[in-house]
Coordinates of C-alpha atoms and ligand atoms in Angstrom, one line a residue:
X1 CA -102.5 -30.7 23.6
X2 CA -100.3 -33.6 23.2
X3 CA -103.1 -36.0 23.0
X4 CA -104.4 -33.5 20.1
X5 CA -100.8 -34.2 18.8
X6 CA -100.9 -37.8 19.4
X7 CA -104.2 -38.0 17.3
X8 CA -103.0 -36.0 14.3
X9 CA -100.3 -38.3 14.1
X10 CA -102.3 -41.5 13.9
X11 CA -104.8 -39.8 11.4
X12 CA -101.4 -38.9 9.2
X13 CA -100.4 -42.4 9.6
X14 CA -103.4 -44.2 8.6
X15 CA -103.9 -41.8 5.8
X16 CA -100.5 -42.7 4.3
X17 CA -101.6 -46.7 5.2
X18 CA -104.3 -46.4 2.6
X19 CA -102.9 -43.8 0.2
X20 CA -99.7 -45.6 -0.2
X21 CA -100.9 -49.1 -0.3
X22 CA -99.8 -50.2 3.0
X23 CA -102.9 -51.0 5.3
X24 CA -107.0 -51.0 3.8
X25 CA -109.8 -51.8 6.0
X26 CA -111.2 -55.4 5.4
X27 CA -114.2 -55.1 3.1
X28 CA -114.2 -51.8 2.5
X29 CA -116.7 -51.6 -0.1
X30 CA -119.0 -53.2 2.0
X31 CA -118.6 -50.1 4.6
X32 CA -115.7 -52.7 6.3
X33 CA -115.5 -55.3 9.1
X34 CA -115.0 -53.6 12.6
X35 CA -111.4 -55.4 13.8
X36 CA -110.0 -57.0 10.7
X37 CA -107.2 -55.2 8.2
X38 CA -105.7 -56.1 5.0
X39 CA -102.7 -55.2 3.8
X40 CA -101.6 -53.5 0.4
X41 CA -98.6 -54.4 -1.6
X42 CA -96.3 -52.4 0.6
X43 CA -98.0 -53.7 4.0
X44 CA -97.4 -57.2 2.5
X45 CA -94.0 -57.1 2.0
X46 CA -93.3 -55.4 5.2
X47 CA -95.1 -57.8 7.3
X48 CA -93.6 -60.6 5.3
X49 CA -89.8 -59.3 6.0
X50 CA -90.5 -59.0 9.6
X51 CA -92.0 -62.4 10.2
X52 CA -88.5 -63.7 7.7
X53 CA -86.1 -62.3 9.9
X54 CA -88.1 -63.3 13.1
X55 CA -88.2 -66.8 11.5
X56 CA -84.3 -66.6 10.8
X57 CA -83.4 -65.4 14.5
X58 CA -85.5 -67.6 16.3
X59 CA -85.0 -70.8 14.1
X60 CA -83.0 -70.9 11.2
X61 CA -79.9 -69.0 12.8
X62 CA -79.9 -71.1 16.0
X63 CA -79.2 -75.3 16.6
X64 CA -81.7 -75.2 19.7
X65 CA -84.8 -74.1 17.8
X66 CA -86.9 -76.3 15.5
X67 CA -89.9 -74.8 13.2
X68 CA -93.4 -76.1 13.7
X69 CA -96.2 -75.0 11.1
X70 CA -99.8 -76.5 12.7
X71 CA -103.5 -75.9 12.0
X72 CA -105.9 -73.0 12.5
X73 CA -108.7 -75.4 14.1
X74 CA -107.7 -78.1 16.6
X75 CA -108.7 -80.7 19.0
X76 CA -111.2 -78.5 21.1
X77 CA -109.9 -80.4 24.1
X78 CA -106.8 -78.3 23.6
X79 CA -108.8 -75.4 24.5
X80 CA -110.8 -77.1 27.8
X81 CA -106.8 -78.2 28.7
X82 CA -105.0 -74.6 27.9
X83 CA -108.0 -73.0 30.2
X84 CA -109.1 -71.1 27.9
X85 CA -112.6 -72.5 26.8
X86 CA -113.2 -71.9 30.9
X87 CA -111.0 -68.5 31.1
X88 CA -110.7 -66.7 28.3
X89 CA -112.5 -63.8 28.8
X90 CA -113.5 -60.6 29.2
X91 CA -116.1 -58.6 32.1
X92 CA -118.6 -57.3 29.9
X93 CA -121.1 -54.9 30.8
X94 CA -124.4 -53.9 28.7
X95 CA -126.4 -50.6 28.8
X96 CA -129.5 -51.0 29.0
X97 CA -130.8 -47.6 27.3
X98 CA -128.2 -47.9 24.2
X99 CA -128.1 -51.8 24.1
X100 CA -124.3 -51.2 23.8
X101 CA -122.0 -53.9 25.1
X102 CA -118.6 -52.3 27.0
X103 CA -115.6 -54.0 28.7
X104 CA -116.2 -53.4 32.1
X105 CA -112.6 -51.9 32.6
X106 CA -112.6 -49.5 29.4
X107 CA -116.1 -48.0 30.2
X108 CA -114.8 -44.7 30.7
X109 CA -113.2 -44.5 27.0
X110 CA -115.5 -46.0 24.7
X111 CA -118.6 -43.5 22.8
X112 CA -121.5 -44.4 23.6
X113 CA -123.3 -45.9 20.0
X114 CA -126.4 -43.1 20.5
X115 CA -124.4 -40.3 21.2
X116 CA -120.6 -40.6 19.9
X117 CA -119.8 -37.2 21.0
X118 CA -120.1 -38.9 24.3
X119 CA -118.3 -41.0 26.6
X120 CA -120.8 -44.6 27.3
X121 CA -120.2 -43.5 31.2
X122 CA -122.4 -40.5 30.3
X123 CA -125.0 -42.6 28.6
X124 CA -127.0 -42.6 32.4
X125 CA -128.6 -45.7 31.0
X126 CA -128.7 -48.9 33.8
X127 CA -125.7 -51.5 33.3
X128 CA -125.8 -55.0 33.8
X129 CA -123.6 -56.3 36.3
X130 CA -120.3 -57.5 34.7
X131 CA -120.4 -61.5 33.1
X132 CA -117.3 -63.0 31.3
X133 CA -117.7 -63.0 27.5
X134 CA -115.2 -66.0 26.3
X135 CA -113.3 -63.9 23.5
X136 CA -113.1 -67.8 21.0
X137 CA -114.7 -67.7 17.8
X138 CA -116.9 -71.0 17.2
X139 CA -117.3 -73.0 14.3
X140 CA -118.5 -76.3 13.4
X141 CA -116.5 -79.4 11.5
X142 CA -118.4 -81.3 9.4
X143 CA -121.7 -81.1 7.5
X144 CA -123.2 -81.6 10.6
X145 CA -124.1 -78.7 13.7
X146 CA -124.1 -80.5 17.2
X147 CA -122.5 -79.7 20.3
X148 CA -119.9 -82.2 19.4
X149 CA -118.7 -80.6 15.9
X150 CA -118.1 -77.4 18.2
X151 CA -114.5 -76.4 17.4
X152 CA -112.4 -72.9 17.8
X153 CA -110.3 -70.9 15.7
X154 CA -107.3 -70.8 17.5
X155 CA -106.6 -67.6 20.1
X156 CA -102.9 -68.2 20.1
X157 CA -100.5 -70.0 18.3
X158 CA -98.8 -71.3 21.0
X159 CA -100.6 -74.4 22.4
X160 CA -100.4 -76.2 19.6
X161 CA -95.9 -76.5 20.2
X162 CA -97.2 -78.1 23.4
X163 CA -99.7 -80.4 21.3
X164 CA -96.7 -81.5 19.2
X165 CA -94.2 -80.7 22.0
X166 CA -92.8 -84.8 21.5
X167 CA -93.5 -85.4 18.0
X168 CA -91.2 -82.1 17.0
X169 CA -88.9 -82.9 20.2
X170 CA -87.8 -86.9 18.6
X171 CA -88.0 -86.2 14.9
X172 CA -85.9 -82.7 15.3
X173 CA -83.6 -84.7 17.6
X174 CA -83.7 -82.1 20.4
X175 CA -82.8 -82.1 24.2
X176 CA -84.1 -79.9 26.5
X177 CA -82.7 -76.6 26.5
X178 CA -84.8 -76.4 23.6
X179 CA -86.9 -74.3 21.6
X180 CA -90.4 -74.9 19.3
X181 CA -90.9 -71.8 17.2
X182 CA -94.4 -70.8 15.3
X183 CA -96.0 -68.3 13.8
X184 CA -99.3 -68.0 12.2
X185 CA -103.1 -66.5 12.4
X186 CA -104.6 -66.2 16.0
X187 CA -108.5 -65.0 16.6
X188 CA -110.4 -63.2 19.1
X189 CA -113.6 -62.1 19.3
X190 CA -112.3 -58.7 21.1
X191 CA -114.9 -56.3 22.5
X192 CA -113.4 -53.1 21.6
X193 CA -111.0 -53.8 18.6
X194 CA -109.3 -50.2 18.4
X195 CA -106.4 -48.2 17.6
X196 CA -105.9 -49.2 13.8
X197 CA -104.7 -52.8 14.0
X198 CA -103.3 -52.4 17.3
X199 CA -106.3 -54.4 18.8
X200 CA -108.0 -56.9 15.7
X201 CA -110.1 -59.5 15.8
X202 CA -107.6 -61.8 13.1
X203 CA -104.2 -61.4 13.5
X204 CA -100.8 -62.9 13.2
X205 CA -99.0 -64.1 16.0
X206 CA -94.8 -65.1 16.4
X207 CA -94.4 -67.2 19.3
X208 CA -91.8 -69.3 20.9
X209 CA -92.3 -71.9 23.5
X210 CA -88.6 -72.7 24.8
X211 CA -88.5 -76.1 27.4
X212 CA -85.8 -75.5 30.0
X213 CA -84.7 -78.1 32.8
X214 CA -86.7 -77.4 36.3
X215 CA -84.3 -76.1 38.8
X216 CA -84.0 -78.9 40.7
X217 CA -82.7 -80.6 38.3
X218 CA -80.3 -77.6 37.1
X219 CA -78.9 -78.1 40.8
X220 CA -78.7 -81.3 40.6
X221 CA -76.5 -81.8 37.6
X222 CA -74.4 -78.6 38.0
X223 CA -74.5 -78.1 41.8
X224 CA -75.6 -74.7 41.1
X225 CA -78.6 -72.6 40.0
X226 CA -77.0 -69.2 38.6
X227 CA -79.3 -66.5 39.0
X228 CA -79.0 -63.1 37.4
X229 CA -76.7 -60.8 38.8
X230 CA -77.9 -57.3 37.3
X231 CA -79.8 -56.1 34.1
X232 CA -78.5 -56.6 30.5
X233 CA -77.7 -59.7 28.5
X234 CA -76.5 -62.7 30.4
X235 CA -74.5 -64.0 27.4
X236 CA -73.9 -67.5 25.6
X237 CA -76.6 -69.9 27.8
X238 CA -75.2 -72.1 30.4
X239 CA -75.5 -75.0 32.0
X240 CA -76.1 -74.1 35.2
X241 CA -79.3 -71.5 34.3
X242 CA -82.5 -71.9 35.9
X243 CA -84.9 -70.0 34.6
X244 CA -84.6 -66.8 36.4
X245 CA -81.1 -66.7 34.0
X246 CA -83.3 -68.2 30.6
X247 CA -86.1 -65.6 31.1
X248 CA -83.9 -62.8 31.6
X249 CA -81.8 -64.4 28.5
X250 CA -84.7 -64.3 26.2
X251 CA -86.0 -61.0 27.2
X252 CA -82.9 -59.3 25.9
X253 CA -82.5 -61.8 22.9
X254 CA -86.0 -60.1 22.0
X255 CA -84.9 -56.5 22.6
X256 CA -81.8 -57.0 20.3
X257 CA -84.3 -58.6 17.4
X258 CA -86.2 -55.1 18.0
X259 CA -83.1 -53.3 17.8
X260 CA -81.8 -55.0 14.8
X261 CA -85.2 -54.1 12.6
X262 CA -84.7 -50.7 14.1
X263 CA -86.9 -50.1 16.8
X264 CA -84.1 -48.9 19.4
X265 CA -84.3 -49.3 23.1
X266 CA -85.5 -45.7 23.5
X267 CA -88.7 -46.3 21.7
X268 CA -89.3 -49.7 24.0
X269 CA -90.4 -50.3 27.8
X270 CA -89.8 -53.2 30.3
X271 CA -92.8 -53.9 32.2
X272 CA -92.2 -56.1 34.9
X273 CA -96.1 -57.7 35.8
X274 CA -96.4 -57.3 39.7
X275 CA -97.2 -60.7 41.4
X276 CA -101.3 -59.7 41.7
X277 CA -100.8 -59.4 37.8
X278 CA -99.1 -62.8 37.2
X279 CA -101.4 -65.8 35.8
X280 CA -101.5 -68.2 38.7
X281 CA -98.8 -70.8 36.9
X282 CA -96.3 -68.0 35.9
X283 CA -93.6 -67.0 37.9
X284 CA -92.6 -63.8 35.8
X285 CA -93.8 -61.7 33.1
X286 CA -92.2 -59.0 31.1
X287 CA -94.0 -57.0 28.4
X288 CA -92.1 -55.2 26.3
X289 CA -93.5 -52.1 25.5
X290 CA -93.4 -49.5 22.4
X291 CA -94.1 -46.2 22.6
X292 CA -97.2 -45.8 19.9
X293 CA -98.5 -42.2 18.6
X294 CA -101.6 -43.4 21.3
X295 CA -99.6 -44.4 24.0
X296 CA -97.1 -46.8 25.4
X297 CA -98.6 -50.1 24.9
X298 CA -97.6 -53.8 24.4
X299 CA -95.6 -55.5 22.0
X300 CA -94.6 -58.7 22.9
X301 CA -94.6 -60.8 26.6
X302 CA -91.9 -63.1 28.0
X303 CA -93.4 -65.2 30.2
X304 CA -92.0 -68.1 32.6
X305 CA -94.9 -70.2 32.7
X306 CA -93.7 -73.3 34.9
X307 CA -94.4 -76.4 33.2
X308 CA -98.4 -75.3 33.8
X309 CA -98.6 -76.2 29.7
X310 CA -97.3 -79.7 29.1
X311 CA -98.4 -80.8 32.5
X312 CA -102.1 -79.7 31.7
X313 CA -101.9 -81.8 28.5
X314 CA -100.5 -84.7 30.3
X315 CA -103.6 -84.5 32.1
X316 CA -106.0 -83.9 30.1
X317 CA -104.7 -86.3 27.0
X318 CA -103.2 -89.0 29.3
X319 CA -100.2 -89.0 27.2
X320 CA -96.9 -88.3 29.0
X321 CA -95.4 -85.1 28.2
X322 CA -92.0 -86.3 30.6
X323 CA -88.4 -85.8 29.0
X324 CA -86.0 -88.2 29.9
X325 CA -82.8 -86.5 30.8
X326 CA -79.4 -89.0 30.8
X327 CA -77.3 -86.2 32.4
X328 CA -79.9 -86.3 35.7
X329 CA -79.6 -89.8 36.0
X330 CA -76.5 -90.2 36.0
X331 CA -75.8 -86.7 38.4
X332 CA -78.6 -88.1 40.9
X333 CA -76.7 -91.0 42.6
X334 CA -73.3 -89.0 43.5
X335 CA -75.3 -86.2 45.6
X336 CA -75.2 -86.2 49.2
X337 CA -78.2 -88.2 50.6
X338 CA -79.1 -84.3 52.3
X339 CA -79.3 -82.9 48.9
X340 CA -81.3 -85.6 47.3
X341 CA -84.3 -85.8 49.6
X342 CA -84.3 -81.7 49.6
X343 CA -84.4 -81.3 45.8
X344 CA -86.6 -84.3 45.5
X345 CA -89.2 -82.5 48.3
X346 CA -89.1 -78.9 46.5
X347 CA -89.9 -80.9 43.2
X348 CA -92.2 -82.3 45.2
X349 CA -94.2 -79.3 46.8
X350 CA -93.8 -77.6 43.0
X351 CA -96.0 -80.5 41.5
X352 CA -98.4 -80.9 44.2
X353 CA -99.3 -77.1 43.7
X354 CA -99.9 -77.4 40.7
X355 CA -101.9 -80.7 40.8
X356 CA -103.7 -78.9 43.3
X357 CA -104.5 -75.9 41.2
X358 CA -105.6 -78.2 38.4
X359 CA -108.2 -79.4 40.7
X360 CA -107.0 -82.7 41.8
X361 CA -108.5 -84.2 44.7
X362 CA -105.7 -83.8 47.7
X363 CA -105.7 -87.3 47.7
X364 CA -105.1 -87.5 43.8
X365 CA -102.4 -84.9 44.1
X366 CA -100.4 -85.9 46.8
X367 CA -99.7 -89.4 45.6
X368 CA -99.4 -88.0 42.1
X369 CA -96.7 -85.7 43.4
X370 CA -95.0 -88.5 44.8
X371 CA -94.6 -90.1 41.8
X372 CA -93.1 -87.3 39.9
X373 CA -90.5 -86.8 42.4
X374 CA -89.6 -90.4 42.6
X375 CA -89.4 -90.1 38.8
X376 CA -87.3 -86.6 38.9
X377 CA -84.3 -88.6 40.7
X378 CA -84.4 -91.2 37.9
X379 CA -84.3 -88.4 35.5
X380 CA -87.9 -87.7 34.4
X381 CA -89.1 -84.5 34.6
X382 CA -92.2 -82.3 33.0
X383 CA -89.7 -79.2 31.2
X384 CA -90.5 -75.7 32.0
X385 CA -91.5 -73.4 29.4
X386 CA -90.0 -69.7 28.7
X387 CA -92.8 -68.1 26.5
X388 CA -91.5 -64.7 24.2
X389 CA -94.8 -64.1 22.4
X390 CA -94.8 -61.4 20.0
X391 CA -97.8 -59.9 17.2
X392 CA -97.0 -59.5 13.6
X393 CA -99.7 -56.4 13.4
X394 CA -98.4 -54.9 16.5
X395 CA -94.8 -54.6 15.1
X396 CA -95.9 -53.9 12.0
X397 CA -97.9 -50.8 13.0
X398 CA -95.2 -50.1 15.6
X399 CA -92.8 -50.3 12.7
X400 CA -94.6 -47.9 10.5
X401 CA -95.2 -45.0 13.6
X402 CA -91.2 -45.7 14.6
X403 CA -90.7 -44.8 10.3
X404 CA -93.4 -42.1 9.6
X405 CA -91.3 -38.6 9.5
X406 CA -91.8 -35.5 8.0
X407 CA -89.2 -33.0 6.8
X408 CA -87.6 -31.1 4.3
X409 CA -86.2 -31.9 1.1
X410 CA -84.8 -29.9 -1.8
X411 CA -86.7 -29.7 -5.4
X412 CA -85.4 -30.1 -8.5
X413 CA -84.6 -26.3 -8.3
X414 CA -83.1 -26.7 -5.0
X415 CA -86.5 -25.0 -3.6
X416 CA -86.6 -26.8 -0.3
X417 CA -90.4 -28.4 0.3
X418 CA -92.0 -30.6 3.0
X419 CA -91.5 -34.6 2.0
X420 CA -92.9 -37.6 3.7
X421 CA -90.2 -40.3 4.5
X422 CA -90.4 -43.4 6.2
X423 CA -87.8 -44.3 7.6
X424 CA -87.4 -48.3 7.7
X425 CA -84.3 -50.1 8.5
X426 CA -83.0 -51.0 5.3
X427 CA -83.8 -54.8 6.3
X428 CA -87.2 -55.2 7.2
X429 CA -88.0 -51.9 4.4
X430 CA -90.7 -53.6 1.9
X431 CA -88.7 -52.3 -1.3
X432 CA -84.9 -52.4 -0.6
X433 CA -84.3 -50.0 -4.5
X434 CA -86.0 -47.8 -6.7
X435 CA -84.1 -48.0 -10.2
X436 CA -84.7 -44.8 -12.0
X437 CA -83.9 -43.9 -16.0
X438 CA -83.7 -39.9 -16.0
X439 CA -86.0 -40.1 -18.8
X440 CA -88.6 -42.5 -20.3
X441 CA -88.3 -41.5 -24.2
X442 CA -84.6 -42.4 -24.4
X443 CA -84.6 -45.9 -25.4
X444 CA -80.7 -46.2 -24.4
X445 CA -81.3 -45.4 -20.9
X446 CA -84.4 -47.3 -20.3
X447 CA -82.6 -50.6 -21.8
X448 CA -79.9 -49.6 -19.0
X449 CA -82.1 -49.3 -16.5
X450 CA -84.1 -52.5 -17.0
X451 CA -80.4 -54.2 -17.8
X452 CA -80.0 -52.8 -13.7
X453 CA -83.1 -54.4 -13.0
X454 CA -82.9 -57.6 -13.8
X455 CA -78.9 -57.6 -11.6
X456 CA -80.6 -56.7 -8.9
X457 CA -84.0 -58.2 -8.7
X458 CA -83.4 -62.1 -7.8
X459 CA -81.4 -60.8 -4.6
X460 CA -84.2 -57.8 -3.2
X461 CA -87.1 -56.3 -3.9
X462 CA -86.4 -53.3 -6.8
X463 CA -88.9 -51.1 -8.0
X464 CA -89.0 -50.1 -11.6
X465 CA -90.3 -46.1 -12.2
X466 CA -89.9 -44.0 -15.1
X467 CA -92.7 -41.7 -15.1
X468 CA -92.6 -38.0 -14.1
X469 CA -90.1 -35.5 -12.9
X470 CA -86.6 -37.3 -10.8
X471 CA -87.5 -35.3 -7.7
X472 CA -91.1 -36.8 -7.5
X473 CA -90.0 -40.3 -8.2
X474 CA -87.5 -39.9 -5.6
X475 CA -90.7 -38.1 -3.2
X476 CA -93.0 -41.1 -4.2
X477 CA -89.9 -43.8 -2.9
X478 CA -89.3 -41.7 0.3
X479 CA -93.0 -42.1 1.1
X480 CA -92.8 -46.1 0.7
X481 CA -89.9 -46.2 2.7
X482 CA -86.8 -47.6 -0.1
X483 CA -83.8 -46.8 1.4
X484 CA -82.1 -46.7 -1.9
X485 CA -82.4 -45.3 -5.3
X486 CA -80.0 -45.7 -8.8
X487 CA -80.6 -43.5 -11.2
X488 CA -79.3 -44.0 -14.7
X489 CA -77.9 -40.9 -16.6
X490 CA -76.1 -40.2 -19.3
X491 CA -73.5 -40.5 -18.1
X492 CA -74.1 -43.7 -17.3
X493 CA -74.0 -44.4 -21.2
X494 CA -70.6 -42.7 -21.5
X495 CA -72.3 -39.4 -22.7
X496 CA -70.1 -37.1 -21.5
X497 CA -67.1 -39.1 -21.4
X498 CA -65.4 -42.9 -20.7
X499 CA -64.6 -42.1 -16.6
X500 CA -68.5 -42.0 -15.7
X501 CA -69.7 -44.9 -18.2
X502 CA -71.3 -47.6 -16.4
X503 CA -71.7 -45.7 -13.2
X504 CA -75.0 -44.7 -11.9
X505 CA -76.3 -42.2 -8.9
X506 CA -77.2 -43.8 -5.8
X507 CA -79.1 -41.8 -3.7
X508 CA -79.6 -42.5 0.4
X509 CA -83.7 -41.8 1.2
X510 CA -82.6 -40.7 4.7
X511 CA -79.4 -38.0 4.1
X512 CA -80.7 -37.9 0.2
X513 CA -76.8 -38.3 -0.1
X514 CA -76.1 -39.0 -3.8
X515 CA -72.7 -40.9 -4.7
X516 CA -71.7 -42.1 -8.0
X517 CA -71.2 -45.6 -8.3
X518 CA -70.0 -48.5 -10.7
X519 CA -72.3 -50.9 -12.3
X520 CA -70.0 -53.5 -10.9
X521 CA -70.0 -52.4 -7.5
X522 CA -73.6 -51.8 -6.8
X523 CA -75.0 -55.5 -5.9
X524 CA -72.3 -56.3 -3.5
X525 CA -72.7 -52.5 -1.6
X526 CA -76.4 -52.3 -1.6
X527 CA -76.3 -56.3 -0.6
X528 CA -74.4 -55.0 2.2
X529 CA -76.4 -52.4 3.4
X530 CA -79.8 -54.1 3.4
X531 CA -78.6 -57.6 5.2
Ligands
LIG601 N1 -99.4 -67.3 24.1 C1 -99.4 -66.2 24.8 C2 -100.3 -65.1 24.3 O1 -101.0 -65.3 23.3 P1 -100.9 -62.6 24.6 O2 -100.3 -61.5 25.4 O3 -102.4 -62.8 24.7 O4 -100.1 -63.9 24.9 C3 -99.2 -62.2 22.7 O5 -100.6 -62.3 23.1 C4 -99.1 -61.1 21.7 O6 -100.0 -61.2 20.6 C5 -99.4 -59.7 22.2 O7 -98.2 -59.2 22.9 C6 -99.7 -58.9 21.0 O8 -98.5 -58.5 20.3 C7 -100.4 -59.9 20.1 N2 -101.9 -59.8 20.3 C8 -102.7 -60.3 21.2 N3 -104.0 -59.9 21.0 C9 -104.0 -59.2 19.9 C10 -105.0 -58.5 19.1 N4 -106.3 -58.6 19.5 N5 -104.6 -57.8 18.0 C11 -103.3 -57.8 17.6 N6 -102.3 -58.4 18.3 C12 -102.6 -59.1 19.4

């Protein structure tokens, strides 16, 4: 029953996607391309505000984040270093009665192509046995197909902060704590894209890549590592974190950004990956969860990924990828001879498992090791990485479900009917006003009304609409989601006397509260309300 509810729901939702100009299938005329979306006017803008005030938070707001912007296609060496060309894949399974092609852990929820009444695990037909299916699109650069013009569109946008990890580090004049913040288009060739855009094949990624100190080099300089002491938000970073204290930092820094675009805690989950679950370099996971009409699914991951990244691209490019940190220097010669050898051992036995891991001979790795702990206690060190990676379709979908409501409003005889509202936070809402005249053939009040336009337009997105009854203009706004409407009366023109002229009716989409307001007043309140 609920699942019946669940699926009603997500039809209503990507009905009003397409009706009201907010999500179309990709080539739709062409019968559409299974896993790729395009978004309508509305869709735009509401993409576009989320990814600004994820671009503000992250970067412009702060002094320890720096912007990056980098290509689509890179190096493919990047790939071969991040593990991905090797890793990156999927168990597939094929039928071999339908020729279908299943991911060997969703075979019990996919129709089979022959029969799509059916589930594929009553297809009887013989499977294969399961082979990885590497999810990288290929293409070729230059006029020329070889193996060696083989390149990838990129499946994340996050290896190419580590790529420019020292370029962005110097020229932004950063020292670690530090952030590099990107967003941008990621592609996969997913088996089973599904759920609207939840799963695509091209989509938009937000992702930062934030280089802390290794611990021992936290203990060394402060005496201390701090570790958390409970749940919530550890407040203003110290300098004494390791990166139990950064993850847990950045894992509530991502749930206020959620918070402030409206999606409150009770729509989100922590999911805390169990070790089995963790990628072999990582030493935590969180995913942060939202509660979609299909389920309770991810959003966003905060990973602490060691300094796996940098260090593989030290490797694998031979150029170093080492900070140089004065404050360790310096701290390294007033410790205890105890402390030194033990923080320079646990460095140590931390490189040599991952040198180990990377495939190093144990010859290779154990005088490697060697030399990064004999570099730690002159104050070189590979930085560790704390990775919140979030998806621009995912949010934006997860925005929409969070906004799609249905309830009752009054008509213009007071009649109460069903309306559609979305209810965006005023912020991320892809039109912030609706500017009304009452009526169309009165020259006056459509000069007043375009007069209103032009105040508000160069600070938020207002829409102009004259045509039809009030009550369905106000209907057609609730269903894009404006928070706020002005109708001008007249009254506004001093009709029906000097106290109202110059005011106009601002009406609230979610209470449908109407107030009367002065011309004056209305940039600096609706400023207000939308920032
Ligand atoms: N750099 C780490 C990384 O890429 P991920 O968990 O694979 O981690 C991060 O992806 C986020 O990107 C996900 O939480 C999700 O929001 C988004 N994402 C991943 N694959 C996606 C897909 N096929 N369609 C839409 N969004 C996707």
């Amino acid at each position: 029953m609920a699942e019946t509810k669940s699926g009603e729901l997500m039809e209503k939702i990507v009905s009003l996607c397409k009706r009201r100009g907010f999500i179309f299938q990709s080539s739709e005329i062409y019968g559409g391309l299974n896993g790729f979306w395009d978004y309508g006017p509305l869709g735009a803008d509401l993409k576009r505000n989320v990814k600004e005030f994820w671009w503000n938070t992250m970067t412009r707001w702060r002094d320890d984040v720096a912007g990056l912007e980098a290509t689509i296609i890179m190096h493919p060496k990047i790939w071969k270093a991040s593990g991905h060309v090797d890793t990156f894949s999927d168990p597939m399974v094929d039928c071999k009665t339908c020729k279908a092609r299943f991911r060997a852990d969703q075979m019990n929820e996919i129709p089979c192509p022959q029969k799509p009444s059916k589930m594929s695990n009553e297809c009887h037909g013989e499977k294969t046995e399961a082979r990885p299916f590497n999810l990288m699109f290929e293409t070729t650069v230059g006029p020329i197909k070889t193996d060696d013009s083989l390149a990838y569109l990129r499946p994340e946008t996050a290896q190419a902060i580590f790529a420019q990890f020292k370029n962005v580090m110097e020229t932004a004049r950063q020292k670690v704590p530090f952030g590099i913040a990107q967003m941008g288009k990621a592609f996969r060739n997913e088996v089973t894209p599904r759920n609207f855009t939840f799963r695509s094949r091209e989509f938009e990624q937000m992702e930062l890549e934030f280089f802390i100190r290794p611990d021992e080099a936290v203990e060394a300089i402060t005496g201390t590592v701090a570790r958390p002491l409970g749940p919530g938000h550890p407040g203003e970073p110290q300098p004494n974190w390791g990166w139990q204290m950064w993850h847990q930092y950045w894992v509530e820094e991502r749930i206020r950004f959620y918070e402030n675009i409206g999606l409150p805690r009770t729509t989100l989950e922590e999911y805390w990956q169990k070790p089995e679950e963790l990628a072999h370099y990582a030493r935590a996971t969180v995913d942060l969860l939202f509660k979609f009409p299909f389920g309770t699914q991810e959003l966003e991951g905060i990973a602490a990924r060691s300094d796996f990244d940098l260090s593989q691209h030290q490797r694998c490019s031979g150029r170093p990828m080492t900070v140089f940190d004065e404050e360790l220097k310096a701290a390294w010669p007033k410790l205890d001879p105890a402390r030194q050898t033990e923080l320079r051992d646990r460095y140590r036995q931390a490189r040599l498992k991952y040198l180990t891991k990377a495939g190093e001979t144990v010859e290779a790795a154990e005088k490697q090791a060697q030399a990064d702990a004999e570099a730690l206690t002159k104050g070189y060190y590979v930085p560790h990485v704390i990775e919140p990676s979030a998806g621009v379709d995912r949010l934006t979908l997860a925005l929409i479900s969070n906004a799609y409501c249905e309830d009752q409003a009054p008509d213009e005889k007071g009649k109460l009917e069903s309306r559609i509202v979305m209810r965006f936070h005023p912020r991320i809402a892809p039109l912030k006003v609706a500017v009304f005249p009452l009526l169309k053939n009165k020259p006056e009040l459509v000069a007043k009304a375009r007069e209103i336009l032009a105040l508000l337009r160069p600070h938020m997105t207002a829409f102009y609409d004259e045509a039809g009854a009030i009550g369905r203009r106000y209907r057609r706004q609730d269903e894009a989601g404006t928070p706020f409407g002005v109708t001008i009366d007249f009254d506004t023109l001093g009709e029906k006397g000097p106290e109202l002229k110059d005011t106009v009716t601002l009406r609230e989409r979610d209470s449908m509260k109407q107030e009367r307001v002065r011309i004056a007043d209305l940039l600096p309140l609706l400023l207000e309300k939308i920032r």
